[in-house]
Amino acid sequence: MLPLVLEEVSFAVNGRLIIDRVSMEIGAGPRTVILGPNGAGKSVLMRLCHGLLAPTSGSIAWRGAVNGQTRQAMVFQRPVMLRRSALANIAYGLKLAGISPRERALRARDVLEAVGLADIAGRPARVLSGGEQQRVALARAWALGPEVLFLDEPTANLDPGASRDIETLIGQIRAGGTKIVMTTHNLGQAKRLGDEILFLNQGRLVERTPVGQFFTKPTSAEAEAFIRGELPWN
Ligand SMILES: Nc1ncnc2c1ncn2[C@@H]1O[C@H](COP(=O)(O)OP(=O)(O)OP(=O)(O)O)[C@@H](O)[C@H]1O
Ligand SMILES: [Mg+2]
């Protein structure tokens, strides 16, 4: 994976700064967790990283990319299921990526099996449970064979059991060589899934710390307050 480089990235809507001069480099290797309270700007930052939003100022680029892109995929905080079967949802993503019909069918079946949903391949995706839909969304992204996968709050609306299943699946995807960049506001999840923590608050990247140190010795008062459950301050 090529490094993704953000330089002084800001994003404003109607003059309100949502992302405030974020500079960072995300490279291959460690699982990167963007942690922060509700409204910190995590989803917006993720959309900026994936190229779905353009910064108001500053720059974002894959260093050394020939066509400005790398093989990347994103799973949204609220996954959108098309009005068709689980299998067809995955196949459609592959179609958009220019994969041949034959290959699409094979890959879609394989990946559904890998996420443990082979049995419900033909069921309309929109009637699936939240946990199943999230697995379909992950499968749809995974099927693209991304070098880097952006996951926005992958378990936000799931119960602990379904969350564990998703976390296991993220581990499998990573084991296949995909770089994971994810957001969460869940401290336990950040601890379990993160190697490095990027702490975001009020649109600012407050600190970037290896996970072990983050939870024992954060470098900022804001992160310390968040860990204690005292952020946002009022
Ligand atoms: N397109 C937009 N137009 C106006 N305001 C926006 C837009 N997108 C996001 N915001 C605002 O930017 C702030 C950050 O939103 P964002 O969704 O990135 O937060 P978050 O950290 O992902 O929160 P959560 O943990 O609840 O998912 C919020 O105050 C939100 O209302
Ligand atoms: Mg969000």
mmCIF file of C-alpha atoms and ligand atoms in Angstrom:
data_model
loop_
_atom_site.group_PDB
_atom_site.id
_atom_site.type_symbol
_atom_site.label_atom_id
_atom_site.label_comp_id
_atom_site.label_asym_id
_atom_site.label_seq_id
_atom_site.Cartn_x
_atom_site.Cartn_y
_atom_site.Cartn_z
ATOM 1 C CA MET A 1 0.000 0.000 0.000
ATOM 2 C CA LEU A 2 1.212 3.496 -0.830
ATOM 3 C CA PRO A 3 1.195 5.978 2.036
ATOM 4 C CA LEU A 4 -1.745 8.336 2.234
ATOM 5 C CA VAL A 5 -0.501 11.814 3.045
ATOM 6 C CA LEU A 6 -2.681 14.581 4.466
ATOM 7 C CA GLU A 7 -1.237 18.063 4.679
ATOM 8 C CA GLU A 8 -3.082 20.741 6.641
ATOM 9 C CA VAL A 9 -6.435 19.340 5.590
ATOM 10 C CA SER A 10 -9.461 21.385 6.572
ATOM 11 C CA PHE A 11 -13.106 20.862 5.715
ATOM 12 C CA ALA A 12 -15.678 23.550 6.337
ATOM 13 C CA VAL A 13 -19.415 23.746 5.721
ATOM 14 C CA ASN A 14 -20.956 27.205 5.631
ATOM 15 C CA GLY A 15 -17.883 28.611 7.279
ATOM 16 C CA ARG A 16 -17.942 26.076 10.130
ATOM 17 C CA LEU A 17 -14.741 24.073 10.462
ATOM 18 C CA ILE A 18 -15.463 20.373 10.775
ATOM 19 C CA ILE A 19 -11.922 19.189 10.107
ATOM 20 C CA ASP A 20 -9.274 21.576 11.322
ATOM 21 C CA ARG A 21 -5.827 21.451 9.698
ATOM 22 C CA VAL A 22 -5.165 17.737 10.007
ATOM 23 C CA SER A 23 -1.721 16.584 8.898
ATOM 24 C CA MET A 24 -0.821 12.925 9.001
ATOM 25 C CA GLU A 25 0.577 10.056 7.037
ATOM 26 C CA ILE A 26 -1.089 6.660 7.008
ATOM 27 C CA GLY A 27 1.224 3.912 5.888
ATOM 28 C CA ALA A 28 1.128 0.172 5.395
ATOM 29 C CA GLY A 29 1.238 -2.055 8.419
ATOM 30 C CA PRO A 30 -0.338 -1.127 11.728
ATOM 31 C CA ARG A 31 -4.074 -1.121 12.216
ATOM 32 C CA THR A 32 -4.965 2.534 12.461
ATOM 33 C CA VAL A 33 -7.875 3.498 14.685
ATOM 34 C CA ILE A 34 -9.334 6.984 14.567
ATOM 35 C CA LEU A 35 -10.915 7.423 17.985
ATOM 36 C CA GLY A 36 -13.014 10.297 19.215
ATOM 37 C CA PRO A 37 -16.351 11.357 20.677
ATOM 38 C CA ASN A 38 -19.573 11.771 18.697
ATOM 39 C CA GLY A 39 -19.323 14.711 16.367
ATOM 40 C CA ALA A 40 -15.503 14.831 16.441
ATOM 41 C CA GLY A 41 -15.404 14.603 12.647
ATOM 42 C CA LYS A 42 -14.413 10.954 12.265
ATOM 43 C CA SER A 43 -16.842 10.147 9.454
ATOM 44 C CA VAL A 44 -15.967 13.308 7.576
ATOM 45 C CA LEU A 45 -12.250 12.566 7.905
ATOM 46 C CA MET A 46 -12.833 9.071 6.596
ATOM 47 C CA ARG A 47 -14.745 10.374 3.592
ATOM 48 C CA LEU A 48 -11.928 12.803 2.904
ATOM 49 C CA CYS A 49 -9.391 9.962 3.081
ATOM 50 C CA HIS A 50 -11.447 7.814 0.711
ATOM 51 C CA GLY A 51 -11.842 10.702 -1.727
ATOM 52 C CA LEU A 52 -15.603 11.133 -1.330
ATOM 53 C CA LEU A 53 -15.183 14.688 -0.079
ATOM 54 C CA ALA A 54 -12.639 17.234 -1.211
ATOM 55 C CA PRO A 55 -10.844 19.319 1.413
ATOM 56 C CA THR A 56 -11.727 23.000 1.626
ATOM 57 C CA SER A 57 -8.005 23.605 1.982
ATOM 58 C CA GLY A 58 -4.914 21.463 2.269
ATOM 59 C CA SER A 59 -4.125 18.343 0.312
ATOM 60 C CA ILE A 60 -4.649 14.594 0.408
ATOM 61 C CA ALA A 61 -2.751 12.238 -1.863
ATOM 62 C CA TRP A 62 -1.425 8.709 -2.159
ATOM 63 C CA ARG A 63 2.285 9.317 -2.378
ATOM 64 C CA GLY A 64 3.614 7.943 -5.623
ATOM 65 C CA ALA A 65 0.246 6.864 -7.055
ATOM 66 C CA VAL A 66 0.274 6.753 -10.851
ATOM 67 C CA ASN A 67 -3.407 7.518 -11.452
ATOM 68 C CA GLY A 68 -4.022 9.286 -8.158
ATOM 69 C CA GLN A 69 -5.665 6.239 -6.596
ATOM 70 C CA THR A 70 -4.882 3.018 -4.887
ATOM 71 C CA ARG A 71 -6.980 -0.126 -4.452
ATOM 72 C CA GLN A 72 -9.227 1.046 -1.678
ATOM 73 C CA ALA A 73 -12.690 0.356 -0.308
ATOM 74 C CA MET A 74 -14.889 1.805 2.408
ATOM 75 C CA VAL A 75 -17.681 0.525 4.619
ATOM 76 C CA PHE A 76 -20.001 3.249 5.842
ATOM 77 C CA GLN A 77 -21.358 3.873 9.303
ATOM 78 C CA ARG A 78 -24.845 3.152 7.941
ATOM 79 C CA PRO A 79 -24.359 0.573 5.194
ATOM 80 C CA VAL A 80 -26.623 1.016 2.197
ATOM 81 C CA MET A 81 -28.127 -2.198 0.871
ATOM 82 C CA LEU A 82 -29.505 -2.223 -2.651
ATOM 83 C CA ARG A 83 -32.976 -3.625 -3.190
ATOM 84 C CA ARG A 84 -31.709 -7.002 -4.346
ATOM 85 C CA SER A 85 -30.253 -10.191 -2.875
ATOM 86 C CA ALA A 86 -27.189 -10.260 -0.635
ATOM 87 C CA LEU A 87 -25.271 -11.996 -3.420
ATOM 88 C CA ALA A 88 -26.393 -9.445 -6.023
ATOM 89 C CA ASN A 89 -25.328 -6.603 -3.723
ATOM 90 C CA ILE A 90 -21.803 -7.952 -3.768
ATOM 91 C CA ALA A 91 -21.842 -8.761 -7.476
ATOM 92 C CA TYR A 92 -22.998 -5.227 -8.220
ATOM 93 C CA GLY A 93 -20.005 -3.758 -6.416
ATOM 94 C CA LEU A 94 -17.776 -5.962 -8.551
ATOM 95 C CA LYS A 95 -19.572 -4.878 -11.706
ATOM 96 C CA LEU A 96 -18.848 -1.241 -10.893
ATOM 97 C CA ALA A 97 -15.217 -2.241 -10.453
ATOM 98 C CA GLY A 98 -15.215 -3.636 -13.999
ATOM 99 C CA ILE A 99 -15.043 -7.331 -13.111
ATOM 100 C CA SER A 100 -16.389 -9.783 -15.702
ATOM 101 C CA PRO A 101 -19.797 -11.427 -15.045
ATOM 102 C CA ARG A 102 -18.312 -14.885 -14.592
ATOM 103 C CA GLU A 103 -15.672 -13.719 -12.168
ATOM 104 C CA ARG A 104 -18.253 -11.640 -10.295
ATOM 105 C CA ALA A 105 -20.448 -14.618 -9.527
ATOM 106 C CA LEU A 106 -17.524 -16.706 -8.330
ATOM 107 C CA ARG A 107 -16.038 -14.020 -6.174
ATOM 108 C CA ALA A 108 -19.372 -12.984 -4.673
ATOM 109 C CA ARG A 109 -20.077 -16.580 -3.613
ATOM 110 C CA ASP A 110 -16.600 -17.031 -2.179
ATOM 111 C CA VAL A 111 -16.710 -13.898 -0.120
ATOM 112 C CA LEU A 112 -20.224 -14.544 1.197
ATOM 113 C CA GLU A 113 -19.047 -17.931 2.297
ATOM 114 C CA ALA A 114 -16.018 -16.354 3.965
ATOM 115 C CA VAL A 115 -18.258 -14.081 6.032
ATOM 116 C CA GLY A 116 -20.500 -17.005 6.979
ATOM 117 C CA LEU A 117 -23.518 -15.960 4.928
ATOM 118 C CA ALA A 118 -23.552 -18.564 2.160
ATOM 119 C CA ASP A 119 -26.961 -19.762 3.378
ATOM 120 C CA ILE A 120 -28.672 -16.449 2.917
ATOM 121 C CA ALA A 121 -27.056 -15.457 -0.393
ATOM 122 C CA GLY A 122 -30.412 -15.293 -2.162
ATOM 123 C CA ARG A 123 -32.295 -13.372 0.503
ATOM 124 C CA PRO A 124 -33.170 -9.710 -0.104
ATOM 125 C CA ALA A 125 -30.385 -7.752 1.563
ATOM 126 C CA ARG A 126 -32.809 -5.255 3.082
ATOM 127 C CA VAL A 127 -34.591 -7.889 5.198
ATOM 128 C CA LEU A 128 -31.359 -9.065 6.789
ATOM 129 C CA SER A 129 -30.585 -8.208 10.407
ATOM 130 C CA GLY A 130 -28.264 -5.312 11.171
ATOM 131 C CA GLY A 131 -25.407 -7.700 11.898
ATOM 132 C CA GLU A 132 -25.971 -9.624 8.676
ATOM 133 C CA GLN A 133 -26.179 -6.430 6.639
ATOM 134 C CA GLN A 134 -22.928 -5.276 8.142
ATOM 135 C CA ARG A 135 -21.320 -8.558 7.133
ATOM 136 C CA VAL A 136 -22.670 -8.147 3.589
ATOM 137 C CA ALA A 137 -21.231 -4.625 3.527
ATOM 138 C CA LEU A 138 -17.855 -5.945 4.651
ATOM 139 C CA ALA A 139 -18.028 -8.746 2.101
ATOM 140 C CA ARG A 140 -18.857 -6.245 -0.640
ATOM 141 C CA ALA A 141 -15.768 -4.228 0.224
ATOM 142 C CA TRP A 142 -13.539 -7.261 0.761
ATOM 143 C CA ALA A 143 -14.528 -8.734 -2.604
ATOM 144 C CA LEU A 144 -12.770 -5.824 -4.284
ATOM 145 C CA GLY A 145 -9.461 -7.068 -2.899
ATOM 146 C CA PRO A 146 -8.548 -3.683 -1.439
ATOM 147 C CA GLU A 147 -5.038 -2.851 -0.300
ATOM 148 C CA VAL A 148 -6.596 -0.522 2.232
ATOM 149 C CA LEU A 149 -10.039 -0.750 3.790
ATOM 150 C CA PHE A 150 -11.675 2.220 5.505
ATOM 151 C CA LEU A 151 -14.226 1.149 8.101
ATOM 152 C CA ASP A 152 -16.435 3.806 9.640
ATOM 153 C CA GLU A 153 -17.799 2.622 13.017
ATOM 154 C CA PRO A 154 -18.146 -0.961 11.818
ATOM 155 C CA THR A 155 -20.139 -2.091 14.855
ATOM 156 C CA ALA A 156 -21.923 1.093 15.913
ATOM 157 C CA ASN A 157 -25.428 -0.369 15.946
ATOM 158 C CA LEU A 158 -24.708 -3.979 16.805
ATOM 159 C CA ASP A 159 -25.077 -5.979 19.991
ATOM 160 C CA PRO A 160 -21.955 -7.423 21.652
ATOM 161 C CA GLY A 161 -22.238 -10.826 19.943
ATOM 162 C CA ALA A 162 -22.655 -9.399 16.457
ATOM 163 C CA SER A 163 -19.882 -6.898 17.201
ATOM 164 C CA ARG A 164 -17.521 -9.735 18.079
ATOM 165 C CA ASP A 165 -18.341 -11.479 14.796
ATOM 166 C CA ILE A 166 -17.530 -8.317 12.877
ATOM 167 C CA GLU A 167 -14.305 -7.808 14.812
ATOM 168 C CA THR A 168 -13.268 -11.376 14.003
ATOM 169 C CA LEU A 169 -14.011 -10.750 10.371
ATOM 170 C CA ILE A 170 -11.927 -7.584 10.359
ATOM 171 C CA GLY A 171 -9.082 -9.710 11.744
ATOM 172 C CA GLN A 172 -9.482 -12.152 8.840
ATOM 173 C CA ILE A 173 -9.459 -9.362 6.286
ATOM 174 C CA ARG A 174 -6.305 -7.977 7.812
ATOM 175 C CA ALA A 175 -4.721 -11.433 7.864
ATOM 176 C CA GLY A 176 -5.194 -11.439 4.094
ATOM 177 C CA GLY A 177 -2.886 -8.429 3.844
ATOM 178 C CA THR A 178 -5.370 -5.552 3.765
ATOM 179 C CA LYS A 179 -4.459 -2.414 5.691
ATOM 180 C CA ILE A 180 -7.240 -1.478 8.114
ATOM 181 C CA VAL A 181 -8.128 2.112 8.909
ATOM 182 C CA MET A 182 -11.193 2.402 11.103
ATOM 183 C CA THR A 183 -13.069 4.847 13.261
ATOM 184 C CA THR A 184 -14.753 4.129 16.548
ATOM 185 C CA HIS A 185 -15.904 5.931 19.661
ATOM 186 C CA ASN A 186 -15.701 2.649 21.573
ATOM 187 C CA LEU A 187 -12.661 2.437 23.836
ATOM 188 C CA GLY A 188 -12.773 -1.349 24.159
ATOM 189 C CA GLN A 189 -12.882 -1.775 20.424
ATOM 190 C CA ALA A 190 -10.013 0.655 19.905
ATOM 191 C CA LYS A 191 -7.971 -1.390 22.375
ATOM 192 C CA ARG A 192 -8.826 -4.697 20.713
ATOM 193 C CA LEU A 193 -8.433 -3.656 17.102
ATOM 194 C CA GLY A 194 -5.955 -0.807 17.077
ATOM 195 C CA ASP A 195 -2.179 -0.786 16.851
ATOM 196 C CA GLU A 196 -2.011 2.987 16.731
ATOM 197 C CA ILE A 197 -4.627 5.433 17.948
ATOM 198 C CA LEU A 198 -5.314 8.739 16.246
ATOM 199 C CA PHE A 199 -7.366 10.753 18.689
ATOM 200 C CA LEU A 200 -9.689 13.256 17.046
ATOM 201 C CA ASN A 201 -11.610 15.913 18.936
ATOM 202 C CA GLN A 202 -13.527 18.859 17.511
ATOM 203 C CA GLY A 203 -12.006 18.281 14.098
ATOM 204 C CA ARG A 204 -8.430 18.374 15.347
ATOM 205 C CA LEU A 205 -5.991 15.481 15.381
ATOM 206 C CA VAL A 206 -5.033 15.804 19.008
ATOM 207 C CA GLU A 207 -2.558 12.957 19.292
ATOM 208 C CA ARG A 208 -1.270 9.847 17.613
ATOM 209 C CA THR A 209 -0.020 7.205 19.986
ATOM 210 C CA PRO A 210 0.673 3.439 19.999
ATOM 211 C CA VAL A 211 -2.308 1.678 21.554
ATOM 212 C CA GLY A 212 -0.553 0.457 24.704
ATOM 213 C CA GLN A 213 0.654 3.899 25.581
ATOM 214 C CA PHE A 214 -2.580 5.622 24.607
ATOM 215 C CA PHE A 215 -4.573 3.911 27.316
ATOM 216 C CA THR A 216 -1.958 4.156 30.051
ATOM 217 C CA LYS A 217 -0.221 7.417 29.217
ATOM 218 C CA PRO A 218 -2.031 9.556 26.681
ATOM 219 C CA THR A 219 -0.125 12.697 25.784
ATOM 220 C CA SER A 220 -3.095 15.080 25.789
ATOM 221 C CA ALA A 221 -5.492 16.197 28.497
ATOM 222 C CA GLU A 222 -8.340 15.741 26.011
ATOM 223 C CA ALA A 223 -7.570 12.077 25.398
ATOM 224 C CA GLU A 224 -7.168 11.528 29.110
ATOM 225 C CA ALA A 225 -10.596 13.022 29.739
ATOM 226 C CA PHE A 226 -12.122 10.918 26.966
ATOM 227 C CA ILE A 227 -10.629 7.734 28.412
ATOM 228 C CA ARG A 228 -12.098 8.662 31.800
ATOM 229 C CA GLY A 229 -15.482 9.203 30.153
ATOM 230 C CA GLU A 230 -15.405 12.930 30.768
ATOM 231 C CA LEU A 231 -15.387 14.198 27.190
ATOM 232 C CA PRO A 232 -17.094 16.211 25.752
ATOM 233 C CA TRP A 233 -16.422 18.914 28.284
ATOM 234 C CA ASN A 234 -19.279 21.271 28.874
HETATM 235 N N1 LIG B 1 -22.267 17.569 4.989
HETATM 236 C C1 LIG B 1 -22.311 18.184 6.173
HETATM 237 N N2 LIG B 1 -22.873 19.401 6.298
HETATM 238 C C2 LIG B 1 -22.897 20.042 7.478
HETATM 239 N N3 LIG B 1 -22.399 19.535 8.615
HETATM 240 C C3 LIG B 1 -21.839 18.333 8.562
HETATM 241 C C4 LIG B 1 -21.771 17.571 7.352
HETATM 242 N N4 LIG B 1 -21.182 16.395 7.614
HETATM 243 C C5 LIG B 1 -20.889 16.426 8.925
HETATM 244 N N5 LIG B 1 -21.284 17.567 9.505
HETATM 245 C C6 LIG B 1 -21.074 17.950 10.914
HETATM 246 O O1 LIG B 1 -19.713 17.760 11.214
HETATM 247 C C7 LIG B 1 -19.522 17.276 12.527
HETATM 248 C C8 LIG B 1 -18.736 15.981 12.501
HETATM 249 O O2 LIG B 1 -19.545 14.958 11.945
HETATM 250 P P1 LIG B 1 -19.055 13.456 11.806
HETATM 251 O O3 LIG B 1 -20.199 12.684 11.268
HETATM 252 O O4 LIG B 1 -17.796 13.408 11.025
HETATM 253 O O5 LIG B 1 -18.758 13.087 13.319
HETATM 254 P P2 LIG B 1 -18.334 11.655 13.900
HETATM 255 O O6 LIG B 1 -17.084 11.864 14.672
HETATM 256 O O7 LIG B 1 -18.316 10.667 12.809
HETATM 257 O O8 LIG B 1 -19.525 11.377 14.931
HETATM 258 P P3 LIG B 1 -20.217 9.958 15.327
HETATM 259 O O9 LIG B 1 -19.339 9.347 16.383
HETATM 260 O O10 LIG B 1 -21.532 10.378 15.902
HETATM 261 O O11 LIG B 1 -20.341 9.130 14.102
HETATM 262 C C9 LIG B 1 -20.920 17.129 13.104
HETATM 263 O O12 LIG B 1 -21.182 18.249 13.905
HETATM 264 C C10 LIG B 1 -21.829 17.093 11.899
HETATM 265 O O13 LIG B 1 -23.082 17.607 12.175
HETATM 266 MG MG MG B 2 -19.341 8.986 12.416
#
